[in-house]
Amino acid sequence: MTPLSQTTNPGSPDAPKLIGGRLSLDFTNTVSGRHAGARKDYLTTYEDLVRWSVHAGALERAATRALHGAARRRPDEAAAVLRRAVELREALFRIFTSASAGQQPSAADLAMLNREWGEALRHLELAGGEPCCTVRYAAPHQALDSMLWAIARSATELLTSDDVRRVKACGDDSCAWLFCDESRNRSRRWCDMRDCGNRAKARRHYARRRASERRRRGASSRER
């Protein structure tokens, strides 16, 4: 089975950045400011879920029209899939956060992932490909939950590989985005140096400047 790798699809400018290095990690990052007051959830409707899934490579763009049409015809089922997606996302966040801390995930979270992984396995089939055969999902355009199959597969592959030891949370406590640290010496600290990394650098610069000003004021008062 070919591992699911990170897509380079730039997607919508309103979509979250794909910095996780694995589809399942990017899925957990569909919440920004998770531990901050300005929390933003990118998955508030089924349409959001489809849009993000195309953006991240969990669905082919050709599936969009069929899934949107099916969601309009079966709104209750689409709403149920969205609830499953959010529950899976939160379970994966807890699982990967535990893994990054060297702890065992909870049995309840693993049970949820196992249910979604079992559903994905029901739809896998062998098809012709290079060099002989390939594994694919049968009829993904007809199932409203088809994007969850790829996400569950990605999570299962990562959790059962040595790369799970490379999973980290962003060094900015208010961010909490997850990523797979592919650096040679595993020194990556930030989800994105241009965002959280630069903010941390600015905070350190500001703190040093304030400390220097306090020292100068202290020296000046002693001289008086």
PDB file of N, CA, C and O in Angstrom, residues 20-62:
ATOM      1  N   GLY A  20       1.723  20.043   7.879  1.00  0.00           N
ATOM      2  CA  GLY A  20       1.884  18.873   8.737  1.00  0.00           C
ATOM      3  C   GLY A  20       2.816  17.814   8.203  1.00  0.00           C
ATOM      4  O   GLY A  20       3.395  17.052   8.964  1.00  0.00           O
ATOM      5  N   GLY A  21       2.941  17.721   6.876  1.00  0.00           N
ATOM      6  CA  GLY A  21       3.763  16.689   6.281  1.00  0.00           C
ATOM      7  C   GLY A  21       3.040  15.371   6.084  1.00  0.00           C
ATOM      8  O   GLY A  21       3.536  14.480   5.399  1.00  0.00           O
ATOM      9  N   ARG A  22       1.866  15.229   6.680  1.00  0.00           N
ATOM     10  CA  ARG A  22       1.008  14.058   6.506  1.00  0.00           C
ATOM     11  C   ARG A  22      -0.437  14.551   6.473  1.00  0.00           C
ATOM     12  O   ARG A  22      -0.803  15.483   7.185  1.00  0.00           O
ATOM     13  N   LEU A  23      -1.247  13.886   5.674  1.00  0.00           N
ATOM     14  CA  LEU A  23      -2.649  14.285   5.530  1.00  0.00           C
ATOM     15  C   LEU A  23      -3.351  14.323   6.886  1.00  0.00           C
ATOM     16  O   LEU A  23      -4.086  15.267   7.199  1.00  0.00           O
ATOM     17  N   SER A  24      -3.146  13.293   7.704  1.00  0.00           N
ATOM     18  CA  SER A  24      -3.853  13.213   8.985  1.00  0.00           C
ATOM     19  C   SER A  24      -3.431  14.333   9.929  1.00  0.00           C
ATOM     20  O   SER A  24      -4.255  14.829  10.717  1.00  0.00           O
ATOM     21  N   LEU A  25      -2.161  14.759   9.877  1.00  0.00           N
ATOM     22  CA  LEU A  25      -1.725  15.879  10.717  1.00  0.00           C
ATOM     23  C   LEU A  25      -2.329  17.184  10.217  1.00  0.00           C
ATOM     24  O   LEU A  25      -2.759  18.024  11.016  1.00  0.00           O
ATOM     25  N   ASP A  26      -2.358  17.379   8.907  1.00  0.00           N
ATOM     26  CA  ASP A  26      -3.006  18.578   8.374  1.00  0.00           C
ATOM     27  C   ASP A  26      -4.483  18.615   8.750  1.00  0.00           C
ATOM     28  O   ASP A  26      -5.049  19.689   8.957  1.00  0.00           O
ATOM     29  N   PHE A  27      -5.100  17.446   8.834  1.00  0.00           N
ATOM     30  CA  PHE A  27      -6.511  17.397   9.227  1.00  0.00           C
ATOM     31  C   PHE A  27      -6.693  17.913  10.654  1.00  0.00           C
ATOM     32  O   PHE A  27      -7.640  18.654  10.936  1.00  0.00           O
ATOM     33  N   THR A  28      -5.788  17.556  11.569  1.00  0.00           N
ATOM     34  CA  THR A  28      -5.896  18.073  12.933  1.00  0.00           C
ATOM     35  C   THR A  28      -5.700  19.583  12.962  1.00  0.00           C
ATOM     36  O   THR A  28      -6.159  20.252  13.890  1.00  0.00           O
ATOM     37  N   ASN A  29      -5.025  20.116  11.933  1.00  0.00           N
ATOM     38  CA  ASN A  29      -4.729  21.553  11.890  1.00  0.00           C
ATOM     39  C   ASN A  29      -5.835  22.371  11.226  1.00  0.00           C
ATOM     40  O   ASN A  29      -5.607  23.522  10.847  1.00  0.00           O
ATOM     41  N   THR A  30      -7.026  21.799  11.106  1.00  0.00           N
ATOM     42  CA  THR A  30      -8.152  22.571  10.573  1.00  0.00           C
ATOM     43  C   THR A  30      -8.808  23.407  11.669  1.00  0.00           C
ATOM     44  O   THR A  30      -9.908  23.932  11.478  1.00  0.00           O
ATOM     45  N   VAL A  31      -8.145  23.513  12.791  1.00  0.00           N
ATOM     46  CA  VAL A  31      -8.488  24.477  13.842  1.00  0.00           C
ATOM     47  C   VAL A  31      -7.249  25.328  14.080  1.00  0.00           C
ATOM     48  O   VAL A  31      -6.157  24.783  14.262  1.00  0.00           O
ATOM     49  N   SER A  32      -7.381  26.643  14.048  1.00  0.00           N
ATOM     50  CA  SER A  32      -6.267  27.508  14.396  1.00  0.00           C
ATOM     51  C   SER A  32      -6.570  28.196  15.719  1.00  0.00           C
ATOM     52  O   SER A  32      -7.734  28.386  16.078  1.00  0.00           O
ATOM     53  N   GLY A  33      -5.523  28.543  16.458  1.00  0.00           N
ATOM     54  CA  GLY A  33      -5.716  29.141  17.777  1.00  0.00           C
ATOM     55  C   GLY A  33      -6.438  28.208  18.714  1.00  0.00           C
ATOM     56  O   GLY A  33      -7.275  28.630  19.512  1.00  0.00           O
ATOM     57  N   ARG A  34      -6.106  26.921  18.649  1.00  0.00           N
ATOM     58  CA  ARG A  34      -6.823  25.912  19.448  1.00  0.00           C
ATOM     59  C   ARG A  34      -6.804  26.248  20.933  1.00  0.00           C
ATOM     60  O   ARG A  34      -7.783  26.032  21.639  1.00  0.00           O
ATOM     61  N   HIS A  35      -5.669  26.765  21.430  1.00  0.00           N
ATOM     62  CA  HIS A  35      -5.548  27.087  22.851  1.00  0.00           C
ATOM     63  C   HIS A  35      -5.566  28.592  23.094  1.00  0.00           C
ATOM     64  O   HIS A  35      -5.101  29.065  24.129  1.00  0.00           O
ATOM     65  N   ALA A  36      -6.062  29.341  22.133  1.00  0.00           N
ATOM     66  CA  ALA A  36      -6.103  30.802  22.268  1.00  0.00           C
ATOM     67  C   ALA A  36      -7.547  31.277  22.204  1.00  0.00           C
ATOM     68  O   ALA A  36      -8.466  30.520  21.874  1.00  0.00           O
ATOM     69  N   GLY A  37      -7.749  32.561  22.502  1.00  0.00           N
ATOM     70  CA  GLY A  37      -9.101  33.101  22.482  1.00  0.00           C
ATOM     71  C   GLY A  37      -9.657  33.231  21.076  1.00  0.00           C
ATOM     72  O   GLY A  37     -10.866  33.144  20.862  1.00  0.00           O
ATOM     73  N   ALA A  38      -8.778  33.427  20.090  1.00  0.00           N
ATOM     74  CA  ALA A  38      -9.222  33.646  18.708  1.00  0.00           C
ATOM     75  C   ALA A  38      -9.242  32.331  17.932  1.00  0.00           C
ATOM     76  O   ALA A  38      -8.618  32.199  16.883  1.00  0.00           O
ATOM     77  N   ARG A  39      -9.947  31.337  18.456  1.00  0.00           N
ATOM     78  CA  ARG A  39     -10.046  30.025  17.815  1.00  0.00           C
ATOM     79  C   ARG A  39     -10.845  30.136  16.523  1.00  0.00           C
ATOM     80  O   ARG A  39     -11.892  30.774  16.482  1.00  0.00           O
ATOM     81  N   LYS A  40     -10.346  29.482  15.470  1.00  0.00           N
ATOM     82  CA  LYS A  40     -11.066  29.440  14.200  1.00  0.00           C
ATOM     83  C   LYS A  40     -11.152  28.005  13.733  1.00  0.00           C
ATOM     84  O   LYS A  40     -10.137  27.320  13.622  1.00  0.00           O
ATOM     85  N   ASP A  41     -12.369  27.555  13.439  1.00  0.00           N
ATOM     86  CA  ASP A  41     -12.602  26.203  12.942  1.00  0.00           C
ATOM     87  C   ASP A  41     -12.890  26.299  11.449  1.00  0.00           C
ATOM     88  O   ASP A  41     -13.817  26.992  11.031  1.00  0.00           O
ATOM     89  N   TYR A  42     -12.099  25.596  10.648  1.00  0.00           N
ATOM     90  CA  TYR A  42     -12.272  25.631   9.198  1.00  0.00           C
ATOM     91  C   TYR A  42     -13.324  24.636   8.707  1.00  0.00           C
ATOM     92  O   TYR A  42     -13.643  24.620   7.514  1.00  0.00           O
ATOM     93  N   LEU A  43     -13.855  23.819   9.594  1.00  0.00           N
ATOM     94  CA  LEU A  43     -14.834  22.802   9.206  1.00  0.00           C
ATOM     95  C   LEU A  43     -16.146  23.045   9.937  1.00  0.00           C
ATOM     96  O   LEU A  43     -16.451  22.388  10.931  1.00  0.00           O
ATOM     97  N   THR A  44     -16.921  23.974   9.451  1.00  0.00           N
ATOM     98  CA  THR A  44     -18.205  24.261  10.093  1.00  0.00           C
ATOM     99  C   THR A  44     -19.389  23.768   9.263  1.00  0.00           C
ATOM    100  O   THR A  44     -20.505  23.725   9.776  1.00  0.00           O
ATOM    101  N   THR A  45     -19.168  23.415   8.010  1.00  0.00           N
ATOM    102  CA  THR A  45     -20.225  22.860   7.156  1.00  0.00           C
ATOM    103  C   THR A  45     -19.659  21.673   6.383  1.00  0.00           C
ATOM    104  O   THR A  45     -18.433  21.507   6.278  1.00  0.00           O
ATOM    105  N   TYR A  46     -20.551  20.872   5.828  1.00  0.00           N
ATOM    106  CA  TYR A  46     -20.086  19.759   4.995  1.00  0.00           C
ATOM    107  C   TYR A  46     -19.338  20.287   3.776  1.00  0.00           C
ATOM    108  O   TYR A  46     -18.345  19.692   3.345  1.00  0.00           O
ATOM    109  N   GLU A  47     -19.797  21.412   3.224  1.00  0.00           N
ATOM    110  CA  GLU A  47     -19.111  22.008   2.081  1.00  0.00           C
ATOM    111  C   GLU A  47     -17.683  22.380   2.448  1.00  0.00           C
ATOM    112  O   GLU A  47     -16.766  22.238   1.633  1.00  0.00           O
ATOM    113  N   ASP A  48     -17.471  22.878   3.682  1.00  0.00           N
ATOM    114  CA  ASP A  48     -16.111  23.169   4.142  1.00  0.00           C
ATOM    115  C   ASP A  48     -15.253  21.910   4.130  1.00  0.00           C
ATOM    116  O   ASP A  48     -14.082  21.931   3.746  1.00  0.00           O
ATOM    117  N   LEU A  49     -15.842  20.809   4.581  1.00  0.00           N
ATOM    118  CA  LEU A  49     -15.111  19.547   4.652  1.00  0.00           C
ATOM    119  C   LEU A  49     -14.691  19.085   3.256  1.00  0.00           C
ATOM    120  O   LEU A  49     -13.544  18.661   3.048  1.00  0.00           O
ATOM    121  N   VAL A  50     -15.595  19.189   2.291  1.00  0.00           N
ATOM    122  CA  VAL A  50     -15.254  18.804   0.919  1.00  0.00           C
ATOM    123  C   VAL A  50     -14.172  19.728   0.368  1.00  0.00           C
ATOM    124  O   VAL A  50     -13.189  19.271  -0.247  1.00  0.00           O
ATOM    125  N   ARG A  51     -14.341  21.023   0.592  1.00  0.00           N
ATOM    126  CA  ARG A  51     -13.372  22.000   0.074  1.00  0.00           C
ATOM    127  C   ARG A  51     -11.980  21.740   0.640  1.00  0.00           C
ATOM    128  O   ARG A  51     -10.986  21.730  -0.086  1.00  0.00           O
ATOM    129  N   TRP A  52     -11.907  21.522   1.954  1.00  0.00           N
ATOM    130  CA  TRP A  52     -10.604  21.264   2.551  1.00  0.00           C
ATOM    131  C   TRP A  52     -10.027  19.954   2.028  1.00  0.00           C
ATOM    132  O   TRP A  52      -8.809  19.850   1.780  1.00  0.00           O
ATOM    133  N   SER A  53     -10.857  18.941   1.859  1.00  0.00           N
ATOM    134  CA  SER A  53     -10.380  17.633   1.419  1.00  0.00           C
ATOM    135  C   SER A  53      -9.759  17.696   0.027  1.00  0.00           C
ATOM    136  O   SER A  53      -8.757  17.022  -0.247  1.00  0.00           O
ATOM    137  N   VAL A  54     -10.331  18.511  -0.856  1.00  0.00           N
ATOM    138  CA  VAL A  54      -9.728  18.718  -2.173  1.00  0.00           C
ATOM    139  C   VAL A  54      -8.420  19.480  -2.021  1.00  0.00           C
ATOM    140  O   VAL A  54      -7.396  19.140  -2.626  1.00  0.00           O
ATOM    141  N   HIS A  55      -8.439  20.515  -1.209  1.00  0.00           N
ATOM    142  CA  HIS A  55      -7.250  21.328  -0.949  1.00  0.00           C
ATOM    143  C   HIS A  55      -6.086  20.477  -0.437  1.00  0.00           C
ATOM    144  O   HIS A  55      -4.932  20.651  -0.858  1.00  0.00           O
ATOM    145  N   ALA A  56      -6.388  19.512   0.440  1.00  0.00           N
ATOM    146  CA  ALA A  56      -5.343  18.711   1.074  1.00  0.00           C
ATOM    147  C   ALA A  56      -5.015  17.432   0.317  1.00  0.00           C
ATOM    148  O   ALA A  56      -4.060  16.745   0.678  1.00  0.00           O
ATOM    149  N   GLY A  57      -5.801  17.090  -0.697  1.00  0.00           N
ATOM    150  CA  GLY A  57      -5.533  15.893  -1.473  1.00  0.00           C
ATOM    151  C   GLY A  57      -6.245  14.650  -0.984  1.00  0.00           C
ATOM    152  O   GLY A  57      -5.950  13.545  -1.434  1.00  0.00           O
ATOM    153  N   ALA A  58      -7.189  14.799  -0.057  1.00  0.00           N
ATOM    154  CA  ALA A  58      -7.958  13.643   0.402  1.00  0.00           C
ATOM    155  C   ALA A  58      -9.042  13.259  -0.592  1.00  0.00           C
ATOM    156  O   ALA A  58      -9.549  12.135  -0.552  1.00  0.00           O
ATOM    157  N   LEU A  59      -9.402  14.179  -1.465  1.00  0.00           N
ATOM    158  CA  LEU A  59     -10.393  13.954  -2.521  1.00  0.00           C
ATOM    159  C   LEU A  59      -9.867  14.532  -3.821  1.00  0.00           C
ATOM    160  O   LEU A  59      -9.137  15.532  -3.820  1.00  0.00           O
ATOM    161  N   GLU A  60     -10.281  13.929  -4.918  1.00  0.00           N
ATOM    162  CA  GLU A  60     -10.001  14.515  -6.226  1.00  0.00           C
ATOM    163  C   GLU A  60     -11.012  15.625  -6.491  1.00  0.00           C
ATOM    164  O   GLU A  60     -12.160  15.567  -6.058  1.00  0.00           O
ATOM    165  N   ARG A  61     -10.561  16.644  -7.209  1.00  0.00           N
ATOM    166  CA  ARG A  61     -11.451  17.769  -7.504  1.00  0.00           C
ATOM    167  C   ARG A  61     -12.692  17.314  -8.259  1.00  0.00           C
ATOM    168  O   ARG A  61     -13.770  17.899  -8.110  1.00  0.00           O
ATOM    169  N   ALA A  62     -12.559  16.243  -9.036  1.00  0.00           N
ATOM    170  CA  ALA A  62     -13.697  15.738  -9.809  1.00  0.00           C
ATOM    171  C   ALA A  62     -14.830  15.249  -8.924  1.00  0.00           C
ATOM    172  O   ALA A  62     -15.981  15.147  -9.371  1.00  0.00           O
TER     173      ALA A  62
END
